[in-house]
PDB file of C-alpha atoms in Angstrom:
ATOM      1  CA  MET A   1      11.120  45.522-100.668  1.00 91.00           C
ATOM      2  CA  THR A   2      11.704  41.779-100.591  1.00 96.00           C
ATOM      3  CA  ILE A   3       9.228  39.597-102.516  1.00 98.00           C
ATOM      4  CA  HIS A   4       9.406  35.831-102.109  1.00 98.00           C
ATOM      5  CA  VAL A   5       7.165  33.832-104.457  1.00 98.00           C
ATOM      6  CA  VAL A   6       6.866  30.284-103.115  1.00 98.00           C
ATOM      7  CA  ASP A   7       7.484  28.227-106.255  1.00 96.00           C
ATOM      8  CA  HIS A   8       6.556  24.739-105.026  1.00 97.00           C
ATOM      9  CA  PRO A   9       4.698  21.857-106.741  1.00 98.00           C
ATOM     10  CA  LEU A  10       2.279  21.518-103.833  1.00 98.00           C
ATOM     11  CA  VAL A  11       1.441  25.214-103.977  1.00 98.00           C
ATOM     12  CA  HIS A  12       0.799  24.969-107.729  1.00 98.00           C
ATOM     13  CA  HIS A  13      -1.419  21.909-107.277  1.00 98.00           C
ATOM     14  CA  LYS A  14      -3.463  23.365-104.447  1.00 98.00           C
ATOM     15  CA  LEU A  15      -3.820  26.713-106.193  1.00 98.00           C
ATOM     16  CA  SER A  16      -5.257  24.919-109.225  1.00 98.00           C
ATOM     17  CA  LEU A  17      -8.030  23.593-106.973  1.00 98.00           C
ATOM     18  CA  ILE A  18      -8.463  26.870-105.094  1.00 98.00           C
ATOM     19  CA  ARG A  19      -8.929  28.752-108.366  1.00 98.00           C
ATOM     20  CA  ASP A  20     -11.565  26.304-109.662  1.00 97.00           C
ATOM     21  CA  ARG A  21     -15.037  27.823-109.324  1.00 96.00           C
ATOM     22  CA  LYS A  22     -16.468  24.317-108.781  1.00 96.00           C
ATOM     23  CA  THR A  23     -14.438  23.736-105.605  1.00 96.00           C
ATOM     24  CA  PRO A  24     -16.916  23.650-102.679  1.00 95.00           C
ATOM     25  CA  GLY A  25     -16.479  25.940 -99.695  1.00 93.00           C
ATOM     26  CA  SER A  26     -15.376  23.214 -97.280  1.00 95.00           C
ATOM     27  CA  LEU A  27     -12.583  22.102 -99.613  1.00 97.00           C
ATOM     28  CA  PHE A  28     -11.686  25.712-100.418  1.00 96.00           C
ATOM     29  CA  ARG A  29     -11.156  26.437 -96.704  1.00 96.00           C
ATOM     30  CA  ALA A  30      -9.042  23.305 -96.266  1.00 97.00           C
ATOM     31  CA  LEU A  31      -6.888  24.164 -99.273  1.00 98.00           C
ATOM     32  CA  ILE A  32      -6.326  27.729 -98.085  1.00 98.00           C
ATOM     33  CA  GLU A  33      -5.130  26.316 -94.754  1.00 97.00           C
ATOM     34  CA  GLU A  34      -2.828  23.849 -96.531  1.00 98.00           C
ATOM     35  CA  VAL A  35      -1.278  26.535 -98.722  1.00 98.00           C
ATOM     36  CA  GLY A  36      -1.125  28.720 -95.627  1.00 98.00           C
ATOM     37  CA  LEU A  37       0.983  26.118 -93.861  1.00 98.00           C
ATOM     38  CA  ILE A  38       3.555  26.194 -96.661  1.00 98.00           C
ATOM     39  CA  LEU A  39       3.526  29.992 -96.649  1.00 98.00           C
ATOM     40  CA  ALA A  40       3.947  29.959 -92.868  1.00 98.00           C
ATOM     41  CA  ILE A  41       7.041  27.775 -93.133  1.00 98.00           C
ATOM     42  CA  GLU A  42       8.550  30.016 -95.802  1.00 98.00           C
ATOM     43  CA  SER A  43       7.723  33.299 -94.071  1.00 97.00           C
ATOM     44  CA  THR A  44       9.239  32.236 -90.737  1.00 96.00           C
ATOM     45  CA  ARG A  45      12.667  31.290 -92.101  1.00 95.00           C
ATOM     46  CA  ALA A  46      14.268  34.430 -90.675  1.00 92.00           C
ATOM     47  CA  LEU A  47      12.938  34.117 -87.120  1.00 93.00           C
ATOM     48  CA  PRO A  48      15.891  34.544 -84.726  1.00 91.00           C
ATOM     49  CA  THR A  49      17.112  31.520 -82.794  1.00 93.00           C
ATOM     50  CA  GLU A  50      19.403  30.875 -79.854  1.00 95.00           C
ATOM     51  CA  SER A  51      21.526  27.910 -78.797  1.00 96.00           C
ATOM     52  CA  VAL A  52      20.259  25.727 -75.964  1.00 97.00           C
ATOM     53  CA  VAL A  53      21.306  22.415 -74.439  1.00 98.00           C
ATOM     54  CA  VAL A  54      18.723  19.661 -73.962  1.00 97.00           C
ATOM     55  CA  GLU A  55      18.756  16.119 -72.590  1.00 98.00           C
ATOM     56  CA  THR A  56      17.710  13.531 -75.146  1.00 98.00           C
ATOM     57  CA  PRO A  57      16.918  10.007 -73.878  1.00 98.00           C
ATOM     58  CA  LEU A  58      20.553   9.187 -74.694  1.00 98.00           C
ATOM     59  CA  GLU A  59      22.736  12.255 -74.097  1.00 97.00           C
ATOM     60  CA  ARG A  60      23.023  16.021 -73.808  1.00 98.00           C
ATOM     61  CA  THR A  61      23.117  17.925 -77.064  1.00 98.00           C
ATOM     62  CA  GLY A  62      23.132  21.450 -78.355  1.00 98.00           C
ATOM     63  CA  THR A  63      20.225  22.636 -80.485  1.00 97.00           C
ATOM     64  CA  LEU A  64      18.343  25.785 -81.498  1.00 96.00           C
ATOM     65  CA  ARG A  65      15.140  27.399 -80.267  1.00 93.00           C
ATOM     66  CA  LEU A  66      13.313  30.575 -81.189  1.00 91.00           C
ATOM     67  CA  ARG A  67      14.877  33.517 -79.385  1.00 86.00           C
ATOM     68  CA  ALA A  68      12.490  36.410 -79.899  1.00 70.00           C
ATOM     69  CA  LEU A  69       9.324  37.229 -78.043  1.00 74.00           C
ATOM     70  CA  ASP A  70       6.304  35.396 -79.397  1.00 91.00           C
ATOM     71  CA  PRO A  71       5.517  36.577 -82.936  1.00 95.00           C
ATOM     72  CA  VAL A  72       2.346  38.500 -83.693  1.00 97.00           C
ATOM     73  CA  LEU A  73      -0.169  37.345 -86.285  1.00 98.00           C
ATOM     74  CA  VAL A  74      -2.551  39.961 -87.660  1.00 98.00           C
ATOM     75  CA  PRO A  75      -5.230  38.632 -90.010  1.00 98.00           C
ATOM     76  CA  VAL A  76      -6.919  41.353 -92.022  1.00 96.00           C
ATOM     77  CA  LEU A  77     -10.618  40.680 -91.462  1.00 92.00           C
ATOM     78  CA  ARG A  78     -12.272  38.777 -92.716  1.00 90.00           C
ATOM     79  CA  ALA A  79     -10.414  36.812 -95.399  1.00 94.00           C
ATOM     80  CA  GLY A  80      -7.178  36.828 -93.384  1.00 96.00           C
ATOM     81  CA  LEU A  81      -8.831  34.505 -90.875  1.00 97.00           C
ATOM     82  CA  GLY A  82      -8.468  31.725 -93.451  1.00 96.00           C
ATOM     83  CA  LEU A  83      -4.678  31.745 -92.992  1.00 98.00           C
ATOM     84  CA  LEU A  84      -4.668  32.058 -89.205  1.00 98.00           C
ATOM     85  CA  PRO A  85      -5.074  28.335 -88.296  1.00 97.00           C
ATOM     86  CA  SER A  86      -2.043  27.422 -90.424  1.00 97.00           C
ATOM     87  CA  PHE A  87       0.204  29.888 -88.625  1.00 98.00           C
ATOM     88  CA  LEU A  88      -1.095  28.929 -85.187  1.00 98.00           C
ATOM     89  CA  ARG A  89      -0.274  25.278 -85.899  1.00 97.00           C
ATOM     90  CA  LEU A  90       3.386  26.263 -86.277  1.00 96.00           C
ATOM     91  CA  LEU A  91       3.386  29.141 -83.771  1.00 96.00           C
ATOM     92  CA  PRO A  92       0.925  28.092 -81.044  1.00 95.00           C
ATOM     93  CA  THR A  93       2.184  30.721 -78.590  1.00 94.00           C
ATOM     94  CA  ALA A  94       1.906  33.591 -81.075  1.00 96.00           C
ATOM     95  CA  LYS A  95      -0.077  36.652 -80.099  1.00 97.00           C
ATOM     96  CA  VAL A  96      -3.010  37.431 -82.386  1.00 98.00           C
ATOM     97  CA  GLY A  97      -4.169  40.898 -83.323  1.00 97.00           C
ATOM     98  CA  HIS A  98      -7.081  41.780 -85.576  1.00 97.00           C
ATOM     99  CA  LEU A  99      -7.571  44.536 -88.095  1.00 96.00           C
ATOM    100  CA  GLY A 100     -10.930  45.039 -89.750  1.00 95.00           C
ATOM    101  CA  LEU A 101     -10.865  46.672 -93.175  1.00 87.00           C
ATOM    102  CA  TYR A 102     -13.346  46.569 -96.004  1.00 81.00           C
ATOM    103  CA  ARG A 103     -12.845  47.859 -99.512  1.00 73.00           C
ATOM    104  CA  ASP A 104     -15.392  50.356-100.774  1.00 75.00           C
ATOM    105  CA  HIS A 105     -16.705  48.756-103.956  1.00 73.00           C
ATOM    106  CA  ASP A 106     -16.918  52.072-105.794  1.00 76.00           C
ATOM    107  CA  SER A 107     -13.724  53.865-104.775  1.00 75.00           C
ATOM    108  CA  LEU A 108     -11.720  50.694-103.875  1.00 69.00           C
ATOM    109  CA  VAL A 109     -10.426  52.654-100.859  1.00 80.00           C
ATOM    110  CA  PRO A 110      -9.943  50.603 -97.650  1.00 84.00           C
ATOM    111  CA  VAL A 111     -12.223  51.607 -94.785  1.00 86.00           C
ATOM    112  CA  PRO A 112     -11.117  50.572 -91.241  1.00 89.00           C
ATOM    113  CA  TYR A 113     -13.781  49.415 -88.781  1.00 92.00           C
ATOM    114  CA  TYR A 114     -11.931  47.435 -86.074  1.00 94.00           C
ATOM    115  CA  ARG A 115      -8.434  47.315 -84.586  1.00 95.00           C
ATOM    116  CA  ASN A 116      -6.960  45.357 -81.673  1.00 96.00           C
ATOM    117  CA  PHE A 117      -3.188  44.786 -81.502  1.00 97.00           C
ATOM    118  CA  PRO A 118      -1.104  42.981 -78.849  1.00 95.00           C
ATOM    119  CA  PRO A 119       1.482  44.967 -76.851  1.00 93.00           C
ATOM    120  CA  LEU A 120       5.215  45.236 -77.558  1.00 91.00           C
ATOM    121  CA  LEU A 121       4.863  45.254 -81.334  1.00 94.00           C
ATOM    122  CA  GLU A 122       8.233  46.966 -81.620  1.00 94.00           C
ATOM    123  CA  ALA A 123       9.954  43.900 -80.133  1.00 91.00           C
ATOM    124  CA  ARG A 124       8.145  41.185 -82.091  1.00 94.00           C
ATOM    125  CA  PRO A 125       8.096  39.861 -85.652  1.00 95.00           C
ATOM    126  CA  VAL A 126       4.682  40.724 -87.087  1.00 97.00           C
ATOM    127  CA  PHE A 127       2.993  38.735 -89.857  1.00 98.00           C
ATOM    128  CA  VAL A 128       0.091  40.381 -91.678  1.00 98.00           C
ATOM    129  CA  LEU A 129      -2.222  37.717 -93.118  1.00 98.00           C
ATOM    130  CA  ASP A 130      -4.229  38.757 -96.181  1.00 97.00           C
ATOM    131  CA  PRO A 131      -4.900  36.076 -98.836  1.00 97.00           C
ATOM    132  CA  MET A 132      -5.421  38.514-101.717  1.00 96.00           C
ATOM    133  CA  LEU A 133      -3.038  41.382-102.476  1.00 97.00           C
ATOM    134  CA  ALA A 134      -5.057  43.141-105.174  1.00 95.00           C
ATOM    135  CA  THR A 135      -4.857  46.939-105.370  1.00 93.00           C
ATOM    136  CA  GLY A 136      -2.616  46.959-102.303  1.00 94.00           C
ATOM    137  CA  GLY A 137      -4.783  49.528-100.555  1.00 92.00           C
ATOM    138  CA  SER A 138      -5.901  47.325 -97.668  1.00 93.00           C
ATOM    139  CA  ALA A 139      -2.466  45.792 -97.169  1.00 96.00           C
ATOM    140  CA  SER A 140      -0.802  49.204 -97.232  1.00 96.00           C
ATOM    141  CA  GLU A 141      -3.274  50.553 -94.686  1.00 95.00           C
ATOM    142  CA  ALA A 142      -2.739  47.505 -92.461  1.00 96.00           C
ATOM    143  CA  VAL A 143       1.032  47.960 -92.531  1.00 97.00           C
ATOM    144  CA  ARG A 144       0.651  51.698 -91.929  1.00 96.00           C
ATOM    145  CA  GLN A 145      -1.479  51.124 -88.840  1.00 96.00           C
ATOM    146  CA  LEU A 146       0.910  48.508 -87.469  1.00 97.00           C
ATOM    147  CA  LYS A 147       3.898  50.797 -87.979  1.00 98.00           C
ATOM    148  CA  ALA A 148       2.029  53.583 -86.209  1.00 96.00           C
ATOM    149  CA  ALA A 149       1.487  51.173 -83.306  1.00 96.00           C
ATOM    150  CA  GLY A 150       5.232  50.466 -83.112  1.00 97.00           C
ATOM    151  CA  ALA A 151       5.816  47.454 -85.378  1.00 97.00           C
ATOM    152  CA  VAL A 152       9.203  47.391 -87.091  1.00 96.00           C
ATOM    153  CA  ASN A 153       9.753  43.816 -88.312  1.00 96.00           C
ATOM    154  CA  LEU A 154       6.830  43.276 -90.695  1.00 98.00           C
ATOM    155  CA  ALA A 155       5.986  40.651 -93.297  1.00 98.00           C
ATOM    156  CA  LEU A 156       2.872  40.352 -95.448  1.00 99.00           C
ATOM    157  CA  VAL A 157       1.697  36.840 -96.315  1.00 99.00           C
ATOM    158  CA  SER A 158      -0.698  36.372 -99.250  1.00 98.00           C
ATOM    159  CA  VAL A 159      -1.919  33.474-101.358  1.00 98.00           C
ATOM    160  CA  LEU A 160      -2.152  35.562-104.538  1.00 98.00           C
ATOM    161  CA  ALA A 161      -0.873  38.987-105.546  1.00 98.00           C
ATOM    162  CA  ALA A 162      -1.402  41.311-108.488  1.00 98.00           C
ATOM    163  CA  PRO A 163       1.465  43.355-109.951  1.00 98.00           C
ATOM    164  CA  GLU A 164      -0.477  46.540-109.173  1.00 97.00           C
ATOM    165  CA  GLY A 165      -0.596  45.678-105.470  1.00 97.00           C
ATOM    166  CA  LEU A 166       3.094  44.849-105.352  1.00 98.00           C
ATOM    167  CA  GLU A 167       3.916  48.153-107.040  1.00 98.00           C
ATOM    168  CA  ARG A 168       1.744  50.038-104.540  1.00 97.00           C
ATOM    169  CA  LEU A 169       3.492  48.446-101.572  1.00 98.00           C
ATOM    170  CA  GLN A 170       6.914  49.050-103.107  1.00 97.00           C
ATOM    171  CA  GLY A 171       6.097  52.747-103.087  1.00 97.00           C
ATOM    172  CA  ASP A 172       4.369  52.879 -99.702  1.00 97.00           C
ATOM    173  CA  HIS A 173       6.489  50.427 -97.692  1.00 98.00           C
ATOM    174  CA  PRO A 174       9.837  49.638 -99.361  1.00 97.00           C
ATOM    175  CA  ASP A 175      11.065  48.000 -96.144  1.00 96.00           C
ATOM    176  CA  LEU A 176       8.325  45.340 -96.220  1.00 98.00           C
ATOM    177  CA  THR A 177       8.850  41.615 -96.815  1.00 98.00           C
ATOM    178  CA  ILE A 178       6.171  39.853 -98.869  1.00 99.00           C
ATOM    179  CA  VAL A 179       5.683  36.088 -99.084  1.00 99.00           C
ATOM    180  CA  VAL A 180       3.151  35.008-101.707  1.00 99.00           C
ATOM    181  CA  GLY A 181       1.995  31.800-103.355  1.00 98.00           C
ATOM    182  CA  ALA A 182       1.723  33.262-106.872  1.00 98.00           C
ATOM    183  CA  VAL A 183       1.716  36.577-108.718  1.00 98.00           C
ATOM    184  CA  ASP A 184      -1.152  36.785-111.211  1.00 98.00           C
ATOM    185  CA  ARG A 185      -1.523  38.772-114.420  1.00 98.00           C
ATOM    186  CA  GLN A 186      -3.443  41.947-113.538  1.00 98.00           C
ATOM    187  CA  LEU A 187      -6.534  43.495-111.949  1.00 97.00           C
ATOM    188  CA  ASN A 188      -9.859  43.928-113.708  1.00 96.00           C
ATOM    189  CA  GLU A 189     -11.857  47.163-113.679  1.00 91.00           C
ATOM    190  CA  LYS A 190     -13.451  46.201-110.348  1.00 88.00           C
ATOM    191  CA  GLY A 191     -10.111  45.576-108.655  1.00 90.00           C
ATOM    192  CA  TYR A 192     -10.283  41.776-108.713  1.00 94.00           C
ATOM    193  CA  ILE A 193      -7.180  39.730-109.465  1.00 97.00           C
ATOM    194  CA  LEU A 194      -7.069  37.969-112.862  1.00 98.00           C
ATOM    195  CA  PRO A 195      -7.151  35.030-113.244  1.00 98.00           C
ATOM    196  CA  GLY A 196      -7.414  34.995-109.446  1.00 97.00           C
ATOM    197  CA  LEU A 197      -9.813  32.929-107.368  1.00 96.00           C
ATOM    198  CA  GLY A 198     -12.780  35.248-106.922  1.00 94.00           C
ATOM    199  CA  ASP A 199     -13.602  36.848-103.577  1.00 93.00           C
ATOM    200  CA  ALA A 200     -11.612  34.931-100.960  1.00 94.00           C
ATOM    201  CA  GLY A 201     -13.801  36.049 -98.065  1.00 92.00           C
ATOM    202  CA  ASP A 202     -17.028  35.074 -99.805  1.00 92.00           C
ATOM    203  CA  ARG A 203     -15.676  31.653-100.752  1.00 94.00           C
ATOM    204  CA  LEU A 204     -14.211  31.023 -97.300  1.00 94.00           C
ATOM    205  CA  PHE A 205     -17.396  31.891 -95.456  1.00 91.00           C
ATOM    206  CA  GLY A 206     -20.079  30.946 -97.976  1.00 88.00           C
ATOM    207  CA  THR A 207     -21.395  34.450 -98.538  1.00 88.00           C
ATOM    208  CA  ALA A 208     -21.026  34.565-102.326  1.00 71.00           C
TER     209      ALA A 208
END
């Protein structure tokens, strides 16, 4: 499994504000999108390109364009929706799937409730968007369902991860690529990341 932690001053700065319990919801959403844009740039570095010739106002020149079919973005509902606008800014023609999972608060087991994927997953790069990689259960289930639907080229994009979640995915999906803003210390007894940022979905949508 490939893990890329985006060690960047802007990520550190924005994460310091995202973590702050006093940050209001409107600013929290904006910061998640801003960090998401950096994560989107980093996670798309390996997209295949092809050579093309274009006419500039002055001359013909060779350049590169994306070669593959439009990528697929799959936010894990609901918190994953916070990263979606960032990716669509860079990949406006991307196809968007949705996967609804919630974590049972007692067992911490992910429970699926909605699924809608675009066609031709086997031919497209697929980016799973899930801001918090905590126990790894939801992310592992998301990747499992996408693989079952034909996806081969998969990357998980998260704002924060816990070591326990990374270890889980290493065992379940050793072929996965993970791009993350930071790896935190550990999980607490309720499965929340420490020091973390709280419940990303609640803070994004004002339901705390």
